[in-house]
mmCIF file of C-alpha atoms in Angstrom:
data_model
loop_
_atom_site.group_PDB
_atom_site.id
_atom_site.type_symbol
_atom_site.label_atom_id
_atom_site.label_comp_id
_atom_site.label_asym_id
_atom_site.label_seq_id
_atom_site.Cartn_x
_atom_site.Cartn_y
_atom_site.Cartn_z
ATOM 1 C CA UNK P 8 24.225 41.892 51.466
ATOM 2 C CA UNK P 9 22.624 42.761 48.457
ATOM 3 C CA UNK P 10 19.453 41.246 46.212
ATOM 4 C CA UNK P 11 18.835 41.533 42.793
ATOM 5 C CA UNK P 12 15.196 42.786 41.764
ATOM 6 C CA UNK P 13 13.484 44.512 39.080
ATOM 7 C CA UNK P 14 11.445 47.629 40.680
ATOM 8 C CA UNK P 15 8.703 48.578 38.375
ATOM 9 C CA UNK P 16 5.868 49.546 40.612
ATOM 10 C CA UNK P 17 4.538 51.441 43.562
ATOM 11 C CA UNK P 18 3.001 48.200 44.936
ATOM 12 C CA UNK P 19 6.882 46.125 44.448
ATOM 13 C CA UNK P 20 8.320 48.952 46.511
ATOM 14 C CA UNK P 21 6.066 47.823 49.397
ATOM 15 C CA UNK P 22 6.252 44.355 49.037
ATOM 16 C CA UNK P 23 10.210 45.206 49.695
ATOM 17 C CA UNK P 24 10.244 47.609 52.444
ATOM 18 C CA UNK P 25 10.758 45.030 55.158
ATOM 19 C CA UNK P 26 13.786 44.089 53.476
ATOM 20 C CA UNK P 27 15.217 47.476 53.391
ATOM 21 C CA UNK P 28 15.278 47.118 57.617
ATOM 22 C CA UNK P 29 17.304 43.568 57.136
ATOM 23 C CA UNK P 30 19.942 45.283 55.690
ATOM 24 C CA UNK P 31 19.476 44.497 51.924
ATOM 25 C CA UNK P 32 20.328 46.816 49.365
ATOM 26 C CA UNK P 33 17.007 47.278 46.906
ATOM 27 C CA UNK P 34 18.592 47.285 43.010
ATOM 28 C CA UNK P 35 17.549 46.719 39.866
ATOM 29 C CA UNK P 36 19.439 45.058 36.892
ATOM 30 C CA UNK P 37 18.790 47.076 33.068
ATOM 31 C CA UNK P 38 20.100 44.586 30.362
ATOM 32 C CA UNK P 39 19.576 46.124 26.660
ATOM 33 C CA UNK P 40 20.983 45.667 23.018
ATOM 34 C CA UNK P 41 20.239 46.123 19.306
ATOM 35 C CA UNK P 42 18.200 43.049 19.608
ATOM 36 C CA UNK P 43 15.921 43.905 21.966
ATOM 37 C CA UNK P 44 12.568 45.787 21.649
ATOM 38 C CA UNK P 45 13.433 47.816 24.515
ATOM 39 C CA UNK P 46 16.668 48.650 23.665
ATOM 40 C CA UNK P 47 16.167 52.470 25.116
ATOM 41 C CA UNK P 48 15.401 50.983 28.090
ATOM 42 C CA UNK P 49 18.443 52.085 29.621
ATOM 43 C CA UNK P 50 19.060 55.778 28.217
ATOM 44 C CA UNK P 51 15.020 56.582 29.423
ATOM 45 C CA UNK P 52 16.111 55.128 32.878
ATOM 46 C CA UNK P 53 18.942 57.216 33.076
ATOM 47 C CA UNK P 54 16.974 60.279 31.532
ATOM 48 C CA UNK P 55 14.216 59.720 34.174
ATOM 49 C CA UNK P 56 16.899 59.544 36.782
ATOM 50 C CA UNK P 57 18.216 63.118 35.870
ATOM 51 C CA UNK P 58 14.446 64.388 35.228
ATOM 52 C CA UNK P 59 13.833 63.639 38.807
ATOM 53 C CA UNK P 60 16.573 64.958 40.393
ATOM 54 C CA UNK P 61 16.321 67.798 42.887
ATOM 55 C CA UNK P 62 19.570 69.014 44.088
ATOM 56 C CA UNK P 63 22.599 66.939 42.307
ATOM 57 C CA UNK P 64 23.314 65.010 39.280
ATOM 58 C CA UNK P 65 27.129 63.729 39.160
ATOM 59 C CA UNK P 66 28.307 61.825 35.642
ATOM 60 C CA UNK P 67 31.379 59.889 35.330
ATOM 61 C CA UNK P 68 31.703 58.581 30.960
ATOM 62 C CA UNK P 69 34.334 57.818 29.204
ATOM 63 C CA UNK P 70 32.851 59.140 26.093
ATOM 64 C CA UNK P 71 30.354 62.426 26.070
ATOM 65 C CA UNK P 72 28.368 62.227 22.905
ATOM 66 C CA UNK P 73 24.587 62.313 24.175
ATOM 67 C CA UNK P 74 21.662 61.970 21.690
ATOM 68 C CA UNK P 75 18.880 65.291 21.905
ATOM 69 C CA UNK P 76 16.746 63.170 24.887
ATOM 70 C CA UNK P 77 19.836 63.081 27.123
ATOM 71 C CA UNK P 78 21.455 66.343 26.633
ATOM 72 C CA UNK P 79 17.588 67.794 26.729
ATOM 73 C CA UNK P 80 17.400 66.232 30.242
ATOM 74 C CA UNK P 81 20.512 67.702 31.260
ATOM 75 C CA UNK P 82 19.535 71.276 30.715
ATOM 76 C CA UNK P 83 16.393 71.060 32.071
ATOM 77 C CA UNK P 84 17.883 70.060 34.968
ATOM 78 C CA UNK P 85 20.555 72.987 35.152
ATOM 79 C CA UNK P 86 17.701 74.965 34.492
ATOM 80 C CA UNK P 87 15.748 73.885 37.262
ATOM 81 C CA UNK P 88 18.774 74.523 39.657
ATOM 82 C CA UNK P 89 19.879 71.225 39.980
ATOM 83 C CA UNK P 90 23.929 70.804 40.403
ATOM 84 C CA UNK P 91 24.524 68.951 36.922
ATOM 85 C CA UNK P 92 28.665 67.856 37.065
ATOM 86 C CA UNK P 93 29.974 65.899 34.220
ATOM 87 C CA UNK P 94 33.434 64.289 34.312
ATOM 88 C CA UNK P 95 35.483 63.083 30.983
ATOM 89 C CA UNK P 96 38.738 62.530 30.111
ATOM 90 C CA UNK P 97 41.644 64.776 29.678
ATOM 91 C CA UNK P 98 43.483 62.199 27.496
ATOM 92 C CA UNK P 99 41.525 59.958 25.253
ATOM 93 C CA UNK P 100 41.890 56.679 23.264
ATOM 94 C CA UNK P 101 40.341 57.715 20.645
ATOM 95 C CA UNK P 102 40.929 61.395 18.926
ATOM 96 C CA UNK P 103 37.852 61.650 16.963
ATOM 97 C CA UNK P 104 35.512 60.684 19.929
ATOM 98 C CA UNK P 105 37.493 63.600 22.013
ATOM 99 C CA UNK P 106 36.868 66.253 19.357
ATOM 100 C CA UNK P 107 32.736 65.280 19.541
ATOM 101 C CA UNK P 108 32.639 65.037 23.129
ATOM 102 C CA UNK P 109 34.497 68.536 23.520
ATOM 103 C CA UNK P 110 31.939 70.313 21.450
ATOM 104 C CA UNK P 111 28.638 68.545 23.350
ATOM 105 C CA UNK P 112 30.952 69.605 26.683
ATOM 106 C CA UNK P 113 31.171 73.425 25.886
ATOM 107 C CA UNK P 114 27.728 73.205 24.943
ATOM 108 C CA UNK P 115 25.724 71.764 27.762
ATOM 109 C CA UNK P 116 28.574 74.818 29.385
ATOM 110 C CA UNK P 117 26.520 77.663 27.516
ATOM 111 C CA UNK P 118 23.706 75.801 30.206
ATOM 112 C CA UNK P 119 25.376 76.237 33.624
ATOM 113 C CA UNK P 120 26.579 72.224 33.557
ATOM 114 C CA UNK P 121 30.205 72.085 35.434
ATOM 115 C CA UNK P 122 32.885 70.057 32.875
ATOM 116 C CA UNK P 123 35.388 68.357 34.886
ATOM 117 C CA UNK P 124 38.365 66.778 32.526
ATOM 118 C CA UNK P 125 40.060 64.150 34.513
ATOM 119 C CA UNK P 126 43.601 63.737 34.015
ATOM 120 C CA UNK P 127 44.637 60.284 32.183
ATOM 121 C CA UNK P 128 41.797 58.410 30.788
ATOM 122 C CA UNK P 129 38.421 57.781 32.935
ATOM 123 C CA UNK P 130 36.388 54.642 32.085
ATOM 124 C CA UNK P 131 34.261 54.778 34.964
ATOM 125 C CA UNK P 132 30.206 54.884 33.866
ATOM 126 C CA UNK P 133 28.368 56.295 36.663
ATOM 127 C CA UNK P 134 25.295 58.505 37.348
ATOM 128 C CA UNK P 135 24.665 59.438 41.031
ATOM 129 C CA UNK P 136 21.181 61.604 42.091
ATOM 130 C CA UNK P 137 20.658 63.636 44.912
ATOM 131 C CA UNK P 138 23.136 61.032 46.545
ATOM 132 C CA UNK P 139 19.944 58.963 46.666
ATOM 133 C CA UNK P 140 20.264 56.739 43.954
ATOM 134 C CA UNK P 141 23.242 55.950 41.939
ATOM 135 C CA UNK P 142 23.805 53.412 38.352
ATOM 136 C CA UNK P 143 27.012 51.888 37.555
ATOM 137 C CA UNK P 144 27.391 49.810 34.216
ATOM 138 C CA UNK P 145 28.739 49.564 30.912
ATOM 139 C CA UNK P 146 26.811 52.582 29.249
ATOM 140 C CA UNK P 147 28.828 54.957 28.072
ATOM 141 C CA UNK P 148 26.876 58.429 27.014
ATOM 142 C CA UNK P 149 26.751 57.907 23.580
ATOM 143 C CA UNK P 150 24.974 56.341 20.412
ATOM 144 C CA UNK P 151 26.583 53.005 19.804
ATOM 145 C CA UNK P 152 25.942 52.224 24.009
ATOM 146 C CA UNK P 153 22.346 53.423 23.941
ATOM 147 C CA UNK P 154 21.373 51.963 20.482
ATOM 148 C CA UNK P 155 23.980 49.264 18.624
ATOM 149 C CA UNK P 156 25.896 47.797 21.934
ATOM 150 C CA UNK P 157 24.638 44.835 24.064
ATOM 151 C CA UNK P 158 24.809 46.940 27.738
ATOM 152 C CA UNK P 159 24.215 46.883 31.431
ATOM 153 C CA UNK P 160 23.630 48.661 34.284
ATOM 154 C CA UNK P 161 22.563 48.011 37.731
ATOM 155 C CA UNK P 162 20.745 50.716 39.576
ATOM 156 C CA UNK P 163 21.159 51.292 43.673
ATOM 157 C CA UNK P 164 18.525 52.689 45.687
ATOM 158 C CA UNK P 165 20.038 53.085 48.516
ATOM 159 C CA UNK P 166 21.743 56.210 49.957
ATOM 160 C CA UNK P 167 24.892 55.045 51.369
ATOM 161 C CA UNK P 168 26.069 53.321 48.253
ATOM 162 C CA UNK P 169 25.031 56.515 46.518
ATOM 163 C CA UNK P 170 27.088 58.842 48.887
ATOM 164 C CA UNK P 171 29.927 56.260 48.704
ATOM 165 C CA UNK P 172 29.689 57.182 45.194
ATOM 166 C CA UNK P 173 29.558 60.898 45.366
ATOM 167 C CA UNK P 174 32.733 60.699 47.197
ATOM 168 C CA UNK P 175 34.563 58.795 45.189
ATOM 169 C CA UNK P 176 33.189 61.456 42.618
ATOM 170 C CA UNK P 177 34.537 64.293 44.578
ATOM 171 C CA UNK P 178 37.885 62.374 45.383
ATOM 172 C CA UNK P 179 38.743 62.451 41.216
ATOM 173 C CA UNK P 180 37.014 65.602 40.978
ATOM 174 C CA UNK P 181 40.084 67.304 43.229
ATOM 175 C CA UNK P 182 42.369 66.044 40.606
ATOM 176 C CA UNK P 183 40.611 67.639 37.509
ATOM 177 C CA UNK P 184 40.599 70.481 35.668
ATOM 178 C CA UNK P 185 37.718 72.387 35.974
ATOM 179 C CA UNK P 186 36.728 73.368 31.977
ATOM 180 C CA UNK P 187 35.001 76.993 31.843
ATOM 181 C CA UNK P 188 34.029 78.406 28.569
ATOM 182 C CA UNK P 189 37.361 80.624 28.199
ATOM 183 C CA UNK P 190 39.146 76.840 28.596
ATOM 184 C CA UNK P 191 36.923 75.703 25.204
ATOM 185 C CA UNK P 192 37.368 79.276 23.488
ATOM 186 C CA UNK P 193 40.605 79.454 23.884
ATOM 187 C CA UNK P 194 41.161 76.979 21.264
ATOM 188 C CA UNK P 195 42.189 77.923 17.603
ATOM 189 C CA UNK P 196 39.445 78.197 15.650
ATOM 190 C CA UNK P 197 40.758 75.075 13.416
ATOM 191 C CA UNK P 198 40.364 72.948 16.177
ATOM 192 C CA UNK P 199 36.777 74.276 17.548
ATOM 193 C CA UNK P 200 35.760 73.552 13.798
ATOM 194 C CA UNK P 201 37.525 70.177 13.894
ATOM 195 C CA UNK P 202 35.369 69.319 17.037
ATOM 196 C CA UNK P 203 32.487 70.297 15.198
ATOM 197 C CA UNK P 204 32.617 68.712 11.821
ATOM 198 C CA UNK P 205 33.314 65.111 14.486
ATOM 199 C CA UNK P 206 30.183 66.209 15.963
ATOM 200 C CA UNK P 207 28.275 65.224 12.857
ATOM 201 C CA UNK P 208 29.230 61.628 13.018
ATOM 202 C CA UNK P 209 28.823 60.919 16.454
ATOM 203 C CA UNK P 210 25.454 59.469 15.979
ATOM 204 C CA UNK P 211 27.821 56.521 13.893
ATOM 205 C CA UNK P 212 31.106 56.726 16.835
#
């Protein structure tokens, strides 16, 4: 069974603990869009997710093109020692977005992050923490979601829907390559500087 709520403070968290032992599953629903004064709302939830993780962040996205607060937050948490996995696609719908999202990928790779490329297309958009706490929306990482796009994303606190999640993570991770930096250098030169000069527009992808 599962309620809908908006968790903001300490003192909302304690008002719902004796729903936690009935069996209800505490979330909380992120709208945002160009229109809306918040409209980072959900990119800073998602940063303070990663920010706050310990041992494990896990990323399914369709697209990887992160502005400098996201991919800041994902080093930091490599940094820190914290298991940072990001899964993208192998084949993509669009060519452009691929050559952007390869050179962010064997960047945040100079920073310990794993790159997992799964085979077909992925269009899942999930973050899952420590296997604590877990969001599944629309929000892909990338400009037009976090900025120009009307988006949502509901947020789990609850451990067994995250570990449900984690698995399912690990089940597509078995079928993916694993990207190392000789997989991105490897490439002709041409094609590292194509991935670059797409770079330079993701902000308008």
């Amino acid at each position: 069974e599962t309620i809908t709520v908006a968790i903001k403070t300490n003192t909302e968290r304690k008002l719902l603990a004796s729903q936690f032992e009935k069996g209800h599953i505490p979330t909380q629903l992120i709208l945002a869009g160009p229109d809306d004064a918040h409209k980072a709302e959900i990119e800073d939830t998602l940063i303070k997710m990663i920010m706050n993780a310990k041992k494990s962040v896990y990323i399914q996205t369709p697209y990887f093109t992160p502005d400098e607060g996201f991919l800041n937050a994902l080093k930091l948490a490599s940094y820190s020692g914290v298991d940072v996995r990001i899964m993208i696609p192998h084949e993509w719908d669009k060519f452009y977005m691929k050559a952007a999202s390869y050179d962010y990928a064997r960047e945040v790779l100079e920073k310990d992050v794993k790159i997992l490329l799964y085979p077909g297309f992925i269009h899942a958009k999930t973050i899952t923490v420590d296997g604590k706490i877990c969001s599944v929306g629309t929000t892909n990482i990338d400009n037009r979601s976090f900025n120009l796009h009307f988006e949502q994303n509901v947020i789990f606190y609850d451990s067994k829907i995250s570990r449900e999640h984690e698995n399912i993570f690990f089940e597509d991770e078995k079928k993916s390559i694993k990207a190392d930096k000789a997989y991105f250098s490897a490439k002709p030169v041409t094609v590292r500087a194509w991935w670059s000069f797409c770079r330079l527009f993701s902000p308008f992808m």
